[in-house]
Structure formats: C-alpha cells, structure tokens
Short mmCIF file of C-alpha atoms in Angstrom, two decimals:
data_model
loop_
_atom_site.label_atom_id
_atom_site.label_comp_id
_atom_site.label_asym_id
_atom_site.label_seq_id
_atom_site.Cartn_x
_atom_site.Cartn_y
_atom_site.Cartn_z
CA MET Y 3 0.00 0.00 0.00
CA LEU Y 4 2.84 2.38 0.76
CA ALA Y 5 4.85 1.43 -2.31
CA GLY Y 6 2.83 3.84 -4.48
CA PRO Y 7 3.37 6.98 -2.39
CA PHE Y 8 6.99 6.10 -1.64
CA SER Y 9 7.79 5.56 -5.31
CA TYR Y 10 6.59 9.09 -6.09
CA LEU Y 11 8.33 10.71 -3.10
CA PRO Y 12 11.24 12.19 -5.12
CA MET Y 13 8.97 13.55 -7.87
CA PRO Y 14 7.64 16.78 -6.24
CA ALA Y 15 11.08 18.35 -6.25
CA ASP Y 16 11.15 17.95 -10.02
CA TYR Y 17 7.73 19.55 -10.52
CA THR Y 18 8.19 22.44 -8.10
CA ARG Y 19 11.02 23.96 -10.08
CA TYR Y 20 8.47 25.05 -12.69
CA LEU Y 21 6.33 26.93 -10.15
CA PRO Y 22 6.77 30.64 -9.60
CA ARG Y 23 8.90 31.59 -6.60
CA THR Y 24 5.89 33.31 -5.08
CA THR Y 25 4.00 30.00 -4.76
CA SER Y 26 3.19 29.24 -1.14
CA LEU Y 27 4.72 26.13 0.39
CA LYS Y 28 1.44 25.50 2.17
CA ALA Y 29 -0.44 25.60 -1.13
CA VAL Y 30 1.96 23.13 -2.74
CA THR Y 31 1.79 20.81 0.26
CA ARG Y 32 -2.01 21.02 0.42
CA SER Y 33 -2.39 20.35 -3.30
CA ALA Y 34 -0.02 17.39 -3.22
CA ALA Y 35 -1.71 15.89 -0.18
CA LEU Y 36 -5.17 16.38 -1.65
CA GLY Y 37 -4.15 14.85 -4.96
CA GLY Y 38 -2.62 11.83 -3.22
CA PHE Y 39 -5.66 11.40 -0.99
CA VAL Y 40 -8.24 11.73 -3.76
CA SER Y 41 -6.45 9.30 -6.07
CA SER Y 42 -5.94 6.78 -3.26
CA VAL Y 43 -9.58 6.93 -2.23
CA ALA Y 44 -10.75 6.63 -5.83
CA LEU Y 45 -8.58 3.57 -6.43
CA GLY Y 46 -9.65 2.06 -3.11
CA VAL Y 47 -13.32 2.53 -3.90
CA ALA Y 48 -12.87 1.08 -7.37
CA GLY Y 49 -11.01 -1.92 -5.92
CA ALA Y 50 -13.66 -2.51 -3.26
CA ALA Y 51 -16.41 -2.23 -5.88
CA ALA Y 52 -14.63 -4.71 -8.14
CA ALA Y 53 -13.99 -7.13 -5.28
CA THR Y 54 -17.57 -7.11 -4.06
CA ARG Y 55 -19.23 -7.18 -7.48
CA PRO Y 56 -21.73 -10.01 -7.67
CA THR Y 57 -20.95 -12.58 -10.29
#
C-alpha cells in the first residue's frame, strides 16, 4: 500500500522547479496531499467495488 506513495516521493522536487517563486509552500503541500488522498480513495473505492461485485 505504501509502495505507491513512496515511489513518487522524489517527484515533487522535479515539478516544483516550474512553479513561480511566489508560490506558497502551504499551497503546494495542500495540493499534493489532496491529490494523493483523492487518487488513493478513488482507487480504493474502485477496488472494493470490483472485489464485491456479484458474479
């Protein structure tokens, strides 16, 4: 479960260099956390739906 987030751990440093210097660290952190949370929940819901689908 943690392999996904840990594999993308070094990626934010690469993306943040394209942001303006005036970008708030809180905004970047909030956006990254929200994106990780939303995608994890969506995949979890899809997995649970697929696992409990009646045959």
